[in-house]
């Protein structure tokens, strides 16, 4: 703390590497290429019989891009068996 009782700011960046995909997670189509300003549709499917003995699981979809600032966007997928 400074003498006035005000704390100094702190910049923090946390990075984590995760594995893309999971045995129970799939997309249709498996890959999709779209041009600039275009769009496309993809479906995400979960097969709970492949959770590996549990009733819930977490996996990650990785979207690759030609954007030099964000070449990969990661989407966390959490699924629970009912």
PDB file of C-alpha atoms in Angstrom:
ATOM      1  CA  UNK A   1       0.000   0.000   0.000  1.00  0.00           C
ATOM      2  CA  UNK A   2       1.080   3.532  -0.562  1.00  0.00           C
ATOM      3  CA  UNK A   3       1.215   6.035   2.272  1.00  0.00           C
ATOM      4  CA  UNK A   4      -2.281   7.253   1.309  1.00  0.00           C
ATOM      5  CA  UNK A   5      -3.763   3.783   1.847  1.00  0.00           C
ATOM      6  CA  UNK A   6      -4.417   3.198  -1.841  1.00  0.00           C
ATOM      7  CA  UNK A   7      -3.016   0.001  -3.353  1.00  0.00           C
ATOM      8  CA  UNK A   8      -1.081  -0.123  -6.572  1.00  0.00           C
ATOM      9  CA  UNK A   9      -2.634  -1.813  -9.582  1.00  0.00           C
ATOM     10  CA  UNK A  10      -1.591  -5.257 -10.677  1.00  0.00           C
ATOM     11  CA  UNK A  11      -1.700  -6.551 -14.229  1.00  0.00           C
ATOM     12  CA  UNK A  12      -2.202 -10.297 -14.486  1.00  0.00           C
ATOM     13  CA  UNK A  13      -2.444 -12.640 -17.446  1.00  0.00           C
ATOM     14  CA  UNK A  14      -3.231 -16.304 -16.946  1.00  0.00           C
ATOM     15  CA  UNK A  15      -2.682 -18.774 -19.752  1.00  0.00           C
ATOM     16  CA  UNK A  16      -3.607 -22.424 -19.716  1.00  0.00           C
ATOM     17  CA  UNK A  17      -3.146 -25.072 -22.338  1.00  0.00           C
ATOM     18  CA  UNK A  18      -5.998 -27.519 -22.788  1.00  0.00           C
ATOM     19  CA  UNK A  19      -6.446 -30.485 -25.076  1.00  0.00           C
ATOM     20  CA  UNK A  20      -8.904 -29.881 -27.874  1.00  0.00           C
ATOM     21  CA  UNK A  21     -11.725 -32.365 -28.242  1.00  0.00           C
ATOM     22  CA  UNK A  22     -12.847 -35.306 -26.151  1.00  0.00           C
ATOM     23  CA  UNK A  23     -13.877 -38.894 -27.000  1.00  0.00           C
ATOM     24  CA  UNK A  24     -17.497 -38.019 -26.191  1.00  0.00           C
ATOM     25  CA  UNK A  25     -17.576 -34.721 -28.121  1.00  0.00           C
ATOM     26  CA  UNK A  26     -18.082 -34.379 -31.874  1.00  0.00           C
ATOM     27  CA  UNK A  27     -19.076 -31.775 -34.446  1.00  0.00           C
ATOM     28  CA  UNK A  28     -20.881 -32.013 -37.759  1.00  0.00           C
ATOM     29  CA  UNK A  29     -19.256 -31.190 -40.067  1.00  0.00           C
ATOM     30  CA  UNK A  30     -15.886 -32.174 -38.584  1.00  0.00           C
ATOM     31  CA  UNK A  31     -14.364 -28.986 -40.038  1.00  0.00           C
ATOM     32  CA  UNK A  32     -15.852 -25.880 -41.584  1.00  0.00           C
ATOM     33  CA  UNK A  33     -14.190 -23.149 -43.631  1.00  0.00           C
ATOM     34  CA  UNK A  34     -15.936 -19.818 -44.112  1.00  0.00           C
ATOM     35  CA  UNK A  35     -14.790 -16.752 -45.983  1.00  0.00           C
ATOM     36  CA  UNK A  36     -14.558 -13.204 -44.719  1.00  0.00           C
ATOM     37  CA  UNK A  37     -17.953 -11.853 -43.610  1.00  0.00           C
ATOM     38  CA  UNK A  38     -19.548 -15.253 -44.321  1.00  0.00           C
ATOM     39  CA  UNK A  39     -21.156 -17.578 -41.812  1.00  0.00           C
ATOM     40  CA  UNK A  40     -21.754 -21.283 -41.466  1.00  0.00           C
ATOM     41  CA  UNK A  41     -23.506 -23.741 -39.190  1.00  0.00           C
ATOM     42  CA  UNK A  42     -22.086 -26.606 -37.186  1.00  0.00           C
ATOM     43  CA  UNK A  43     -23.712 -28.970 -34.695  1.00  0.00           C
ATOM     44  CA  UNK A  44     -22.062 -30.153 -31.488  1.00  0.00           C
ATOM     45  CA  UNK A  45     -22.972 -33.626 -30.192  1.00  0.00           C
ATOM     46  CA  UNK A  46     -22.314 -35.303 -26.846  1.00  0.00           C
ATOM     47  CA  UNK A  47     -22.251 -39.091 -26.349  1.00  0.00           C
ATOM     48  CA  UNK A  48     -22.603 -39.637 -22.586  1.00  0.00           C
ATOM     49  CA  UNK A  49     -21.837 -43.357 -22.937  1.00  0.00           C
ATOM     50  CA  UNK A  50     -18.206 -42.313 -23.522  1.00  0.00           C
ATOM     51  CA  UNK A  51     -17.778 -40.256 -20.307  1.00  0.00           C
ATOM     52  CA  UNK A  52     -15.392 -42.856 -18.876  1.00  0.00           C
ATOM     53  CA  UNK A  53     -17.335 -44.012 -15.819  1.00  0.00           C
ATOM     54  CA  UNK A  54     -18.593 -40.634 -14.599  1.00  0.00           C
ATOM     55  CA  UNK A  55     -21.891 -38.836 -14.920  1.00  0.00           C
ATOM     56  CA  UNK A  56     -20.362 -35.575 -16.103  1.00  0.00           C
ATOM     57  CA  UNK A  57     -17.453 -34.445 -18.226  1.00  0.00           C
ATOM     58  CA  UNK A  58     -15.683 -31.333 -19.482  1.00  0.00           C
ATOM     59  CA  UNK A  59     -14.097 -30.990 -22.914  1.00  0.00           C
ATOM     60  CA  UNK A  60     -12.942 -28.188 -25.174  1.00  0.00           C
ATOM     61  CA  UNK A  61     -13.781 -27.199 -28.733  1.00  0.00           C
ATOM     62  CA  UNK A  62     -10.974 -25.281 -30.413  1.00  0.00           C
ATOM     63  CA  UNK A  63     -11.852 -22.905 -33.236  1.00  0.00           C
ATOM     64  CA  UNK A  64      -8.894 -22.052 -35.457  1.00  0.00           C
ATOM     65  CA  UNK A  65      -8.715 -18.764 -37.304  1.00  0.00           C
ATOM     66  CA  UNK A  66      -6.349 -16.812 -39.518  1.00  0.00           C
ATOM     67  CA  UNK A  67      -6.619 -13.885 -37.073  1.00  0.00           C
ATOM     68  CA  UNK A  68      -3.009 -13.217 -35.979  1.00  0.00           C
ATOM     69  CA  UNK A  69      -4.167 -11.829 -32.605  1.00  0.00           C
ATOM     70  CA  UNK A  70      -6.435 -14.761 -31.750  1.00  0.00           C
ATOM     71  CA  UNK A  71      -5.470 -17.776 -33.860  1.00  0.00           C
ATOM     72  CA  UNK A  72      -7.385 -20.199 -31.594  1.00  0.00           C
ATOM     73  CA  UNK A  73     -10.566 -19.619 -29.595  1.00  0.00           C
ATOM     74  CA  UNK A  74     -11.370 -22.243 -26.991  1.00  0.00           C
ATOM     75  CA  UNK A  75     -14.943 -23.080 -25.979  1.00  0.00           C
ATOM     76  CA  UNK A  76     -15.454 -25.091 -22.774  1.00  0.00           C
ATOM     77  CA  UNK A  77     -18.157 -27.764 -23.068  1.00  0.00           C
ATOM     78  CA  UNK A  78     -19.572 -29.181 -19.844  1.00  0.00           C
ATOM     79  CA  UNK A  79     -22.025 -32.091 -20.059  1.00  0.00           C
ATOM     80  CA  UNK A  80     -23.985 -33.990 -17.403  1.00  0.00           C
ATOM     81  CA  UNK A  81     -25.714 -37.320 -17.872  1.00  0.00           C
ATOM     82  CA  UNK A  82     -29.372 -37.313 -16.776  1.00  0.00           C
TER      83      UNK A  82
END
